[in-house]
Amino acid sequence: KEIWESITKFKEALPIQAWYKVAVHNILTSFSTNKSLAILKSEISTFNKGFEIVGNPFWLTNEDRRRQQNTGSVCIAFATEQEAQKAIHNKLYLLRISVRVEKMHSTPASTQCQNCQRFGHTEERCSNGMACKICAEPHPTYLHKCNTC
């Protein structure tokens, strides 16, 4: 124990268990600090009967982008799938408002979008413009015409 305490900064470890993550939308970006996210966590448990958050909530957008927006989305996790489904279907009440909740769609960073050719999301969730796989011009790949190819 003494050896590990000098090597790692961790004070405790959580047991390995499945968490059910959801995205909570329209959270004021003025709630951007870690202390504020801890308040958010306690608000969920206090004002939404039957919900208990596991782990720590985190923002789904980076800090630079949040500075340009009034609201953003936060990821929270529940211990049971039933809690996550209940939050999705019934919404949550936070900071005196009802907020929209949806299942968290995590995509590996290596996944390439077939619409814009960028990484980290799929075409179903793409909000970027179309790009050809061959030349990156704004047209579908199947319409690519090139004398070199």
PDB file of C-alpha atoms in Angstrom:
ATOM      1  CA  LYS A   1       0.000   0.000   0.000  1.00  0.00           C
ATOM      2  CA  GLU A   2       2.813   2.423   0.873  1.00  0.00           C
ATOM      3  CA  ILE A   3       4.436   1.863  -2.517  1.00  0.00           C
ATOM      4  CA  TRP A   4       1.206   2.568  -4.442  1.00  0.00           C
ATOM      5  CA  GLU A   5       0.446   5.712  -2.440  1.00  0.00           C
ATOM      6  CA  SER A   6       3.773   7.240  -3.489  1.00  0.00           C
ATOM      7  CA  ILE A   7       3.245   6.332  -7.173  1.00  0.00           C
ATOM      8  CA  THR A   8      -0.377   7.195  -7.864  1.00  0.00           C
ATOM      9  CA  LYS A   9      -2.556  10.215  -7.142  1.00  0.00           C
ATOM     10  CA  PHE A  10      -5.702   8.095  -6.775  1.00  0.00           C
ATOM     11  CA  LYS A  11      -7.283   7.901  -3.336  1.00  0.00           C
ATOM     12  CA  GLU A  12      -9.926   5.310  -4.204  1.00  0.00           C
ATOM     13  CA  ALA A  13     -10.997   3.066  -7.053  1.00  0.00           C
ATOM     14  CA  LEU A  14     -14.480   2.203  -8.219  1.00  0.00           C
ATOM     15  CA  PRO A  15     -15.380  -1.424  -8.948  1.00  0.00           C
ATOM     16  CA  ILE A  16     -15.656  -2.378 -12.599  1.00  0.00           C
ATOM     17  CA  GLN A  17     -19.314  -2.181 -13.552  1.00  0.00           C
ATOM     18  CA  ALA A  18     -21.399  -1.088 -16.518  1.00  0.00           C
ATOM     19  CA  TRP A  19     -22.555   2.533 -16.514  1.00  0.00           C
ATOM     20  CA  TYR A  20     -25.388   3.827 -18.653  1.00  0.00           C
ATOM     21  CA  LYS A  21     -24.426   7.205 -20.082  1.00  0.00           C
ATOM     22  CA  VAL A  22     -26.798   9.895 -21.283  1.00  0.00           C
ATOM     23  CA  ALA A  23     -26.292  13.352 -22.794  1.00  0.00           C
ATOM     24  CA  VAL A  24     -28.106  16.157 -20.980  1.00  0.00           C
ATOM     25  CA  HIS A  25     -28.714  19.186 -23.202  1.00  0.00           C
ATOM     26  CA  ASN A  26     -29.255  22.921 -22.624  1.00  0.00           C
ATOM     27  CA  ILE A  27     -27.037  23.245 -19.547  1.00  0.00           C
ATOM     28  CA  LEU A  28     -25.881  26.831 -19.019  1.00  0.00           C
ATOM     29  CA  THR A  29     -22.214  27.136 -19.948  1.00  0.00           C
ATOM     30  CA  SER A  30     -21.728  29.476 -16.994  1.00  0.00           C
ATOM     31  CA  PHE A  31     -21.837  26.165 -15.065  1.00  0.00           C
ATOM     32  CA  SER A  32     -18.464  25.307 -16.544  1.00  0.00           C
ATOM     33  CA  THR A  33     -16.270  24.646 -13.491  1.00  0.00           C
ATOM     34  CA  ASN A  34     -15.702  21.281 -11.809  1.00  0.00           C
ATOM     35  CA  LYS A  35     -17.403  22.628  -8.673  1.00  0.00           C
ATOM     36  CA  SER A  36     -20.446  23.558 -10.767  1.00  0.00           C
ATOM     37  CA  LEU A  37     -20.589  20.065 -12.272  1.00  0.00           C
ATOM     38  CA  ALA A  38     -20.571  18.640  -8.741  1.00  0.00           C
ATOM     39  CA  ILE A  39     -23.563  20.899  -7.936  1.00  0.00           C
ATOM     40  CA  LEU A  40     -25.258  19.617 -11.087  1.00  0.00           C
ATOM     41  CA  LYS A  41     -24.717  16.055  -9.877  1.00  0.00           C
ATOM     42  CA  SER A  42     -26.330  16.817  -6.507  1.00  0.00           C
ATOM     43  CA  GLU A  43     -29.229  18.683  -8.214  1.00  0.00           C
ATOM     44  CA  ILE A  44     -30.089  15.586 -10.212  1.00  0.00           C
ATOM     45  CA  SER A  45     -30.280  13.431  -7.096  1.00  0.00           C
ATOM     46  CA  THR A  46     -32.139  16.098  -5.082  1.00  0.00           C
ATOM     47  CA  PHE A  47     -34.783  17.245  -7.585  1.00  0.00           C
ATOM     48  CA  ASN A  48     -35.329  14.049  -9.593  1.00  0.00           C
ATOM     49  CA  LYS A  49     -36.713  11.268  -7.421  1.00  0.00           C
ATOM     50  CA  GLY A  50     -35.144   7.855  -7.969  1.00  0.00           C
ATOM     51  CA  PHE A  51     -31.994   9.011  -9.802  1.00  0.00           C
ATOM     52  CA  GLU A  52     -28.457   8.613  -8.582  1.00  0.00           C
ATOM     53  CA  ILE A  53     -25.472   9.628 -10.695  1.00  0.00           C
ATOM     54  CA  VAL A  54     -22.333   7.493 -10.727  1.00  0.00           C
ATOM     55  CA  GLY A  55     -18.958   8.971 -11.602  1.00  0.00           C
ATOM     56  CA  ASN A  56     -18.500  12.629 -12.415  1.00  0.00           C
ATOM     57  CA  PRO A  57     -20.419  14.566 -15.082  1.00  0.00           C
ATOM     58  CA  PHE A  58     -18.317  16.040 -17.903  1.00  0.00           C
ATOM     59  CA  TRP A  59     -18.873  18.490 -20.751  1.00  0.00           C
ATOM     60  CA  LEU A  60     -19.246  17.110 -24.273  1.00  0.00           C
ATOM     61  CA  THR A  61     -17.779  20.250 -25.854  1.00  0.00           C
ATOM     62  CA  ASN A  62     -14.373  21.782 -25.234  1.00  0.00           C
ATOM     63  CA  GLU A  63     -13.892  24.918 -23.160  1.00  0.00           C
ATOM     64  CA  ASP A  64     -13.190  27.210 -26.150  1.00  0.00           C
ATOM     65  CA  ARG A  65     -16.461  26.246 -27.806  1.00  0.00           C
ATOM     66  CA  ARG A  66     -18.409  26.644 -24.540  1.00  0.00           C
ATOM     67  CA  ARG A  67     -17.160  30.236 -24.266  1.00  0.00           C
ATOM     68  CA  GLN A  68     -18.970  30.993 -27.542  1.00  0.00           C
ATOM     69  CA  GLN A  69     -22.257  29.349 -26.494  1.00  0.00           C
ATOM     70  CA  ASN A  70     -24.903  30.057 -23.851  1.00  0.00           C
ATOM     71  CA  THR A  71     -25.727  26.382 -23.343  1.00  0.00           C
ATOM     72  CA  GLY A  72     -24.014  23.064 -23.891  1.00  0.00           C
ATOM     73  CA  SER A  73     -24.355  19.333 -23.250  1.00  0.00           C
ATOM     74  CA  VAL A  74     -23.065  17.294 -20.330  1.00  0.00           C
ATOM     75  CA  CYS A  75     -22.557  13.533 -20.089  1.00  0.00           C
ATOM     76  CA  ILE A  76     -23.824  11.835 -16.941  1.00  0.00           C
ATOM     77  CA  ALA A  77     -23.913   8.158 -16.030  1.00  0.00           C
ATOM     78  CA  PHE A  78     -26.422   6.042 -14.159  1.00  0.00           C
ATOM     79  CA  ALA A  79     -25.823   2.699 -12.473  1.00  0.00           C
ATOM     80  CA  THR A  80     -28.841   1.069 -14.097  1.00  0.00           C
ATOM     81  CA  GLU A  81     -30.306   1.044 -17.575  1.00  0.00           C
ATOM     82  CA  GLN A  82     -33.747   1.649 -16.040  1.00  0.00           C
ATOM     83  CA  GLU A  83     -32.593   4.990 -14.596  1.00  0.00           C
ATOM     84  CA  ALA A  84     -31.121   6.034 -17.937  1.00  0.00           C
ATOM     85  CA  GLN A  85     -34.314   5.095 -19.809  1.00  0.00           C
ATOM     86  CA  LYS A  86     -36.459   6.899 -17.238  1.00  0.00           C
ATOM     87  CA  ALA A  87     -34.353  10.059 -17.641  1.00  0.00           C
ATOM     88  CA  ILE A  88     -34.612   9.851 -21.444  1.00  0.00           C
ATOM     89  CA  HIS A  89     -38.386   9.371 -21.452  1.00  0.00           C
ATOM     90  CA  ASN A  90     -39.307  11.730 -18.600  1.00  0.00           C
ATOM     91  CA  LYS A  91     -36.596  14.422 -18.892  1.00  0.00           C
ATOM     92  CA  LEU A  92     -34.687  15.761 -15.886  1.00  0.00           C
ATOM     93  CA  TYR A  93     -35.203  18.910 -13.845  1.00  0.00           C
ATOM     94  CA  LEU A  94     -32.025  20.924 -13.329  1.00  0.00           C
ATOM     95  CA  LEU A  95     -31.462  24.530 -12.354  1.00  0.00           C
ATOM     96  CA  ARG A  96     -35.263  25.064 -12.298  1.00  0.00           C
ATOM     97  CA  ILE A  97     -35.815  23.936 -15.894  1.00  0.00           C
ATOM     98  CA  SER A  98     -36.727  20.707 -17.657  1.00  0.00           C
ATOM     99  CA  VAL A  99     -33.808  19.509 -19.805  1.00  0.00           C
ATOM    100  CA  ARG A 100     -33.756  17.108 -22.733  1.00  0.00           C
ATOM    101  CA  VAL A 101     -31.888  13.833 -22.233  1.00  0.00           C
ATOM    102  CA  GLU A 102     -30.811  11.307 -24.869  1.00  0.00           C
ATOM    103  CA  LYS A 103     -28.767   8.124 -24.942  1.00  0.00           C
ATOM    104  CA  MET A 104     -25.067   8.845 -25.185  1.00  0.00           C
ATOM    105  CA  HIS A 105     -23.673   7.793 -28.552  1.00  0.00           C
ATOM    106  CA  SER A 106     -19.976   7.297 -28.084  1.00  0.00           C
ATOM    107  CA  THR A 107     -17.979   6.747 -31.244  1.00  0.00           C
ATOM    108  CA  PRO A 108     -14.297   5.760 -31.259  1.00  0.00           C
ATOM    109  CA  ALA A 109     -11.949   8.521 -32.451  1.00  0.00           C
ATOM    110  CA  SER A 110     -10.801   6.203 -35.264  1.00  0.00           C
ATOM    111  CA  THR A 111     -14.298   6.018 -36.826  1.00  0.00           C
ATOM    112  CA  GLN A 112     -14.464   7.944 -40.100  1.00  0.00           C
ATOM    113  CA  CYS A 113     -17.632   9.674 -41.222  1.00  0.00           C
ATOM    114  CA  GLN A 114     -18.727   8.641 -44.716  1.00  0.00           C
ATOM    115  CA  ASN A 115     -20.291  12.064 -45.305  1.00  0.00           C
ATOM    116  CA  CYS A 116     -17.578  14.611 -44.389  1.00  0.00           C
ATOM    117  CA  GLN A 117     -14.592  12.208 -44.108  1.00  0.00           C
ATOM    118  CA  ARG A 118     -13.674  13.541 -40.646  1.00  0.00           C
ATOM    119  CA  PHE A 119     -13.056  11.260 -37.681  1.00  0.00           C
ATOM    120  CA  GLY A 120     -14.888  10.670 -34.403  1.00  0.00           C
ATOM    121  CA  HIS A 121     -18.492  10.470 -35.597  1.00  0.00           C
ATOM    122  CA  THR A 122     -20.710   8.658 -38.094  1.00  0.00           C
ATOM    123  CA  GLU A 123     -22.746  10.007 -40.999  1.00  0.00           C
ATOM    124  CA  GLU A 124     -25.977   9.575 -38.999  1.00  0.00           C
ATOM    125  CA  ARG A 125     -24.784  12.226 -36.529  1.00  0.00           C
ATOM    126  CA  CYS A 126     -22.857  14.421 -38.989  1.00  0.00           C
ATOM    127  CA  SER A 127     -23.607  18.143 -39.167  1.00  0.00           C
ATOM    128  CA  ASN A 128     -20.764  18.972 -41.584  1.00  0.00           C
ATOM    129  CA  GLY A 129     -20.920  19.387 -45.336  1.00  0.00           C
ATOM    130  CA  MET A 130     -20.331  16.526 -47.754  1.00  0.00           C
ATOM    131  CA  ALA A 131     -16.784  15.744 -48.930  1.00  0.00           C
ATOM    132  CA  CYS A 132     -15.474  13.342 -51.563  1.00  0.00           C
ATOM    133  CA  LYS A 133     -13.233  10.514 -50.244  1.00  0.00           C
ATOM    134  CA  ILE A 134     -10.813  10.993 -53.131  1.00  0.00           C
ATOM    135  CA  CYS A 135     -10.399  14.750 -53.593  1.00  0.00           C
ATOM    136  CA  ALA A 136     -12.212  16.262 -50.546  1.00  0.00           C
ATOM    137  CA  GLU A 137     -14.288  18.494 -52.814  1.00  0.00           C
ATOM    138  CA  PRO A 138     -17.939  19.037 -51.806  1.00  0.00           C
ATOM    139  CA  HIS A 139     -19.553  16.248 -53.855  1.00  0.00           C
ATOM    140  CA  PRO A 140     -20.397  12.584 -53.200  1.00  0.00           C
ATOM    141  CA  THR A 141     -17.542  10.170 -53.934  1.00  0.00           C
ATOM    142  CA  TYR A 142     -19.637   8.275 -56.496  1.00  0.00           C
ATOM    143  CA  LEU A 143     -19.792  11.475 -58.596  1.00  0.00           C
ATOM    144  CA  HIS A 144     -16.007  11.953 -58.558  1.00  0.00           C
ATOM    145  CA  LYS A 145     -14.572  12.474 -62.032  1.00  0.00           C
ATOM    146  CA  CYS A 146     -10.860  12.797 -62.517  1.00  0.00           C
ATOM    147  CA  ASN A 147      -8.460  12.221 -65.400  1.00  0.00           C
ATOM    148  CA  THR A 148      -5.703  11.126 -63.007  1.00  0.00           C
ATOM    149  CA  CYS A 149      -7.722   8.380 -61.303  1.00  0.00           C
TER     150      CYS A 149
END
